[in-house]
Amino acid sequence: SATTGALTIQNAALADLADSVNLSGAGVSITATTLNLSGANASTNTISSTGDANAVSITASITDTNNPNLTISSQGNVSLAAVTMGTGAFSVTADSNSNGTNTLAVNGVINNGGAVTLGGGGTNDTIDINASVSATTGALTIQNAALADLADSVNLSGAGVSITATTLNLSGANASTNT
């Protein structure tokens, strides 16, 4: 935890978060190759950033050993690479203090066995999905957004898919398909 400064994890092939380890700072950046969650089934890891101008930026691929839950929140923006997890819940919120116009950018495939929630803190945020998102046995929820944008050939799937946004935009190329 970095109470007044940014938290950065870099220059590592593997960053491993054990059972219920939480990361927080005025900005969180994780650029390791892989961020693995090794906690027990149903344990929860959190990654959070404070400050409207700060962000959570994770370029590491997120994996897990068992089936922990992961909650990511930022008072500013959030950007993610690929996520491959078991049956734990995966939840991401940009603008967690609901006072700005922020963006949650999904830049890698999310394949989670459990529920997936992607959201803004208020109703004026952007959920920018640039890769497919799957919640294999759980619900996929995209919520609290002025704009949900699906890039070229993005597919959304889950035990149920719910999108609560003022506008759903398909920004892919002509003749591309979203499902």
Tab-separated table of C-alpha atoms in Angstrom:
chain	number	residue	atom	x	y	z
A	1	SER	CA	0.000	0.000	0.000
A	2	ALA	CA	1.284	3.447	-0.952
A	3	THR	CA	-0.902	5.843	1.030
A	4	THR	CA	0.257	9.086	-0.596
A	5	GLY	CA	2.212	7.923	-3.631
A	6	ALA	CA	1.919	5.667	-6.610
A	7	LEU	CA	2.435	1.906	-6.389
A	8	THR	CA	4.440	0.337	-9.223
A	9	ILE	CA	5.324	-3.315	-9.834
A	10	GLN	CA	7.686	-3.694	-12.784
A	11	ASN	CA	10.632	-5.604	-14.265
A	12	ALA	CA	9.360	-9.011	-13.189
A	13	ALA	CA	8.255	-12.085	-15.088
A	14	LEU	CA	5.809	-12.958	-12.292
A	15	ALA	CA	4.111	-10.906	-9.587
A	16	ASP	CA	2.188	-13.203	-7.244
A	17	LEU	CA	-0.546	-12.036	-4.880
A	18	ALA	CA	-1.200	-14.461	-2.049
A	19	ASP	CA	-4.462	-15.005	-0.189
A	20	SER	CA	-6.346	-11.707	0.291
A	21	VAL	CA	-3.369	-9.439	-0.522
A	22	ASN	CA	-4.552	-5.945	-1.428
A	23	LEU	CA	-2.692	-3.306	-3.458
A	24	SER	CA	-3.506	0.392	-3.249
A	25	GLY	CA	-1.941	3.725	-4.057
A	26	ALA	CA	-2.420	7.103	-5.655
A	27	GLY	CA	-2.104	5.326	-8.985
A	28	VAL	CA	-1.255	1.632	-9.440
A	29	SER	CA	0.856	0.340	-12.332
A	30	ILE	CA	1.652	-3.339	-12.853
A	31	THR	CA	3.899	-4.071	-15.844
A	32	ALA	CA	5.167	-7.524	-14.873
A	33	THR	CA	4.639	-10.202	-17.519
A	34	THR	CA	2.094	-12.084	-15.375
A	35	LEU	CA	0.090	-11.115	-12.303
A	36	ASN	CA	-0.975	-14.381	-10.626
A	37	LEU	CA	-3.495	-14.645	-7.807
A	38	SER	CA	-2.530	-17.621	-5.656
A	39	GLY	CA	-5.106	-17.186	-2.902
A	40	ALA	CA	-7.552	-19.851	-1.815
A	41	ASN	CA	-10.931	-20.408	-3.423
A	42	ALA	CA	-13.330	-17.537	-2.583
A	43	SER	CA	-10.607	-15.327	-1.079
A	44	THR	CA	-10.549	-11.774	-2.465
A	45	ASN	CA	-7.716	-9.610	-3.759
A	46	THR	CA	-8.287	-5.892	-4.347
A	47	ILE	CA	-6.331	-3.396	-6.426
A	48	SER	CA	-7.352	0.235	-5.936
A	49	SER	CA	-6.217	3.722	-6.843
A	50	THR	CA	-7.186	6.997	-5.204
A	51	GLY	CA	-7.268	10.442	-6.769
A	52	ASP	CA	-9.284	11.488	-9.800
A	53	ALA	CA	-6.143	12.086	-11.907
A	54	ASN	CA	-4.645	8.686	-11.016
A	55	ALA	CA	-5.307	5.325	-12.654
A	56	VAL	CA	-4.942	1.591	-12.359
A	57	SER	CA	-2.905	0.378	-15.325
A	58	ILE	CA	-2.235	-3.346	-15.640
A	59	THR	CA	-0.325	-4.541	-18.707
A	60	ALA	CA	0.421	-7.887	-17.041
A	61	SER	CA	-1.721	-10.881	-17.966
A	62	ILE	CA	-3.850	-11.744	-14.932
A	63	THR	CA	-4.110	-15.439	-14.007
A	64	ASP	CA	-4.974	-17.451	-10.913
A	65	THR	CA	-3.894	-20.699	-9.285
A	66	ASN	CA	-7.201	-21.472	-7.571
A	67	ASN	CA	-10.487	-19.548	-7.753
A	68	PRO	CA	-10.065	-16.249	-5.869
A	69	ASN	CA	-12.129	-13.121	-6.505
A	70	LEU	CA	-10.511	-9.939	-7.875
A	71	THR	CA	-11.864	-6.418	-7.416
A	72	ILE	CA	-10.166	-3.515	-9.221
A	73	SER	CA	-11.272	0.077	-8.624
A	74	SER	CA	-9.936	3.507	-9.413
A	75	GLN	CA	-11.200	7.011	-8.757
A	76	GLY	CA	-9.697	7.708	-12.208
A	77	ASN	CA	-9.237	5.488	-15.270
A	78	VAL	CA	-8.563	1.743	-15.469
A	79	SER	CA	-6.776	-0.137	-18.268
A	80	LEU	CA	-6.346	-3.901	-18.399
A	81	ALA	CA	-4.599	-6.520	-20.511
A	82	ALA	CA	-5.720	-10.161	-20.702
A	83	VAL	CA	-7.465	-11.885	-17.789
A	84	THR	CA	-7.797	-15.678	-17.479
A	85	MET	CA	-9.291	-16.748	-14.164
A	86	GLY	CA	-11.192	-19.667	-12.692
A	87	THR	CA	-14.640	-19.376	-11.123
A	88	GLY	CA	-13.967	-16.411	-8.835
A	89	ALA	CA	-15.814	-13.140	-9.395
A	90	PHE	CA	-14.005	-10.421	-11.385
A	91	SER	CA	-15.136	-6.822	-10.925
A	92	VAL	CA	-13.640	-3.598	-12.332
A	93	THR	CA	-14.812	-0.019	-11.686
A	94	ALA	CA	-13.457	3.241	-13.103
A	95	ASP	CA	-14.497	6.526	-11.420
A	96	SER	CA	-15.237	4.659	-8.183
A	97	ASN	CA	-16.044	7.935	-6.404
A	98	SER	CA	-18.623	8.843	-9.105
A	99	ASN	CA	-17.445	12.405	-9.664
A	100	GLY	CA	-15.760	12.429	-13.056
A	101	THR	CA	-15.836	11.285	-16.635
A	102	ASN	CA	-13.460	8.344	-16.720
A	103	THR	CA	-12.663	5.325	-18.910
A	104	LEU	CA	-12.347	1.613	-18.260
A	105	ALA	CA	-10.330	0.157	-21.172
A	106	VAL	CA	-10.299	-3.600	-21.741
A	107	ASN	CA	-7.302	-4.214	-24.020
A	108	GLY	CA	-7.003	-8.010	-23.765
A	109	VAL	CA	-9.356	-10.987	-23.771
A	110	ILE	CA	-11.156	-11.590	-20.474
A	111	ASN	CA	-12.009	-15.256	-19.929
A	112	ASN	CA	-13.399	-15.777	-16.453
A	113	GLY	CA	-15.212	-18.839	-15.170
A	114	GLY	CA	-17.340	-16.782	-12.772
A	115	ALA	CA	-19.188	-13.492	-12.946
A	116	VAL	CA	-17.631	-10.436	-14.631
A	117	THR	CA	-18.685	-6.858	-13.855
A	118	LEU	CA	-17.259	-3.910	-15.812
A	119	GLY	CA	-18.514	-0.511	-14.756
A	120	GLY	CA	-18.214	3.151	-14.142
A	121	GLY	CA	-18.926	4.779	-10.824
A	122	GLY	CA	-21.598	7.083	-12.188
A	123	THR	CA	-23.506	7.242	-15.435
A	124	ASN	CA	-21.088	9.456	-17.388
A	125	ASP	CA	-18.156	7.065	-17.799
A	126	THR	CA	-16.896	5.103	-20.828
A	127	ILE	CA	-16.428	1.343	-20.962
A	128	ASP	CA	-14.072	0.771	-23.928
A	129	ILE	CA	-13.939	-2.943	-24.797
A	130	ASN	CA	-11.244	-3.830	-27.325
A	131	ALA	CA	-11.233	-7.626	-26.863
A	132	SER	CA	-13.806	-10.342	-26.166
A	133	VAL	CA	-15.195	-10.845	-22.655
A	134	SER	CA	-16.523	-14.160	-21.371
A	135	ALA	CA	-18.080	-15.081	-18.018
A	136	THR	CA	-18.379	-18.828	-18.572
A	137	THR	CA	-20.713	-19.803	-15.721
A	138	GLY	CA	-21.577	-16.360	-14.341
A	139	ALA	CA	-23.294	-13.224	-15.518
A	140	LEU	CA	-21.494	-10.571	-17.582
A	141	THR	CA	-22.574	-7.112	-16.475
A	142	ILE	CA	-21.523	-3.839	-18.116
A	143	GLN	CA	-22.972	-0.965	-16.124
A	144	ASN	CA	-23.004	2.712	-15.224
A	145	ALA	CA	-21.741	4.131	-18.488
A	146	ALA	CA	-22.636	6.932	-20.844
A	147	LEU	CA	-20.857	4.955	-23.568
A	148	ALA	CA	-20.066	1.261	-23.943
A	149	ASP	CA	-17.863	0.874	-27.023
A	150	LEU	CA	-17.216	-2.520	-28.648
A	151	ALA	CA	-14.246	-2.646	-31.026
A	152	ASP	CA	-13.885	-4.802	-34.143
A	153	SER	CA	-15.112	-8.406	-33.628
A	154	VAL	CA	-15.570	-8.130	-29.850
A	155	ASN	CA	-17.758	-10.918	-28.489
A	156	LEU	CA	-19.570	-10.793	-25.151
A	157	SER	CA	-20.815	-13.960	-23.459
A	158	GLY	CA	-21.971	-15.185	-20.088
A	159	ALA	CA	-24.732	-17.033	-18.289
A	160	GLY	CA	-26.527	-13.734	-18.902
A	161	VAL	CA	-25.294	-10.494	-20.481
A	162	SER	CA	-26.581	-7.146	-19.221
A	163	ILE	CA	-25.487	-3.768	-20.614
A	164	THR	CA	-26.639	-0.583	-18.886
A	165	ALA	CA	-25.280	2.354	-20.877
A	166	THR	CA	-26.782	5.412	-22.497
A	167	THR	CA	-25.128	4.458	-25.811
A	168	LEU	CA	-23.795	1.127	-27.113
A	169	ASN	CA	-21.385	1.862	-29.970
A	170	LEU	CA	-19.982	-0.716	-32.374
A	171	SER	CA	-16.715	0.901	-33.528
A	172	GLY	CA	-15.403	-2.015	-35.589
A	173	ALA	CA	-14.653	-1.863	-39.280
A	174	ASN	CA	-17.331	-2.281	-41.925
A	175	ALA	CA	-18.488	-5.912	-42.186
A	176	SER	CA	-16.986	-6.867	-38.800
A	177	THR	CA	-19.201	-8.915	-36.490
A	178	ASN	CA	-19.880	-8.514	-32.792
A	179	THR	CA	-21.804	-11.157	-30.839
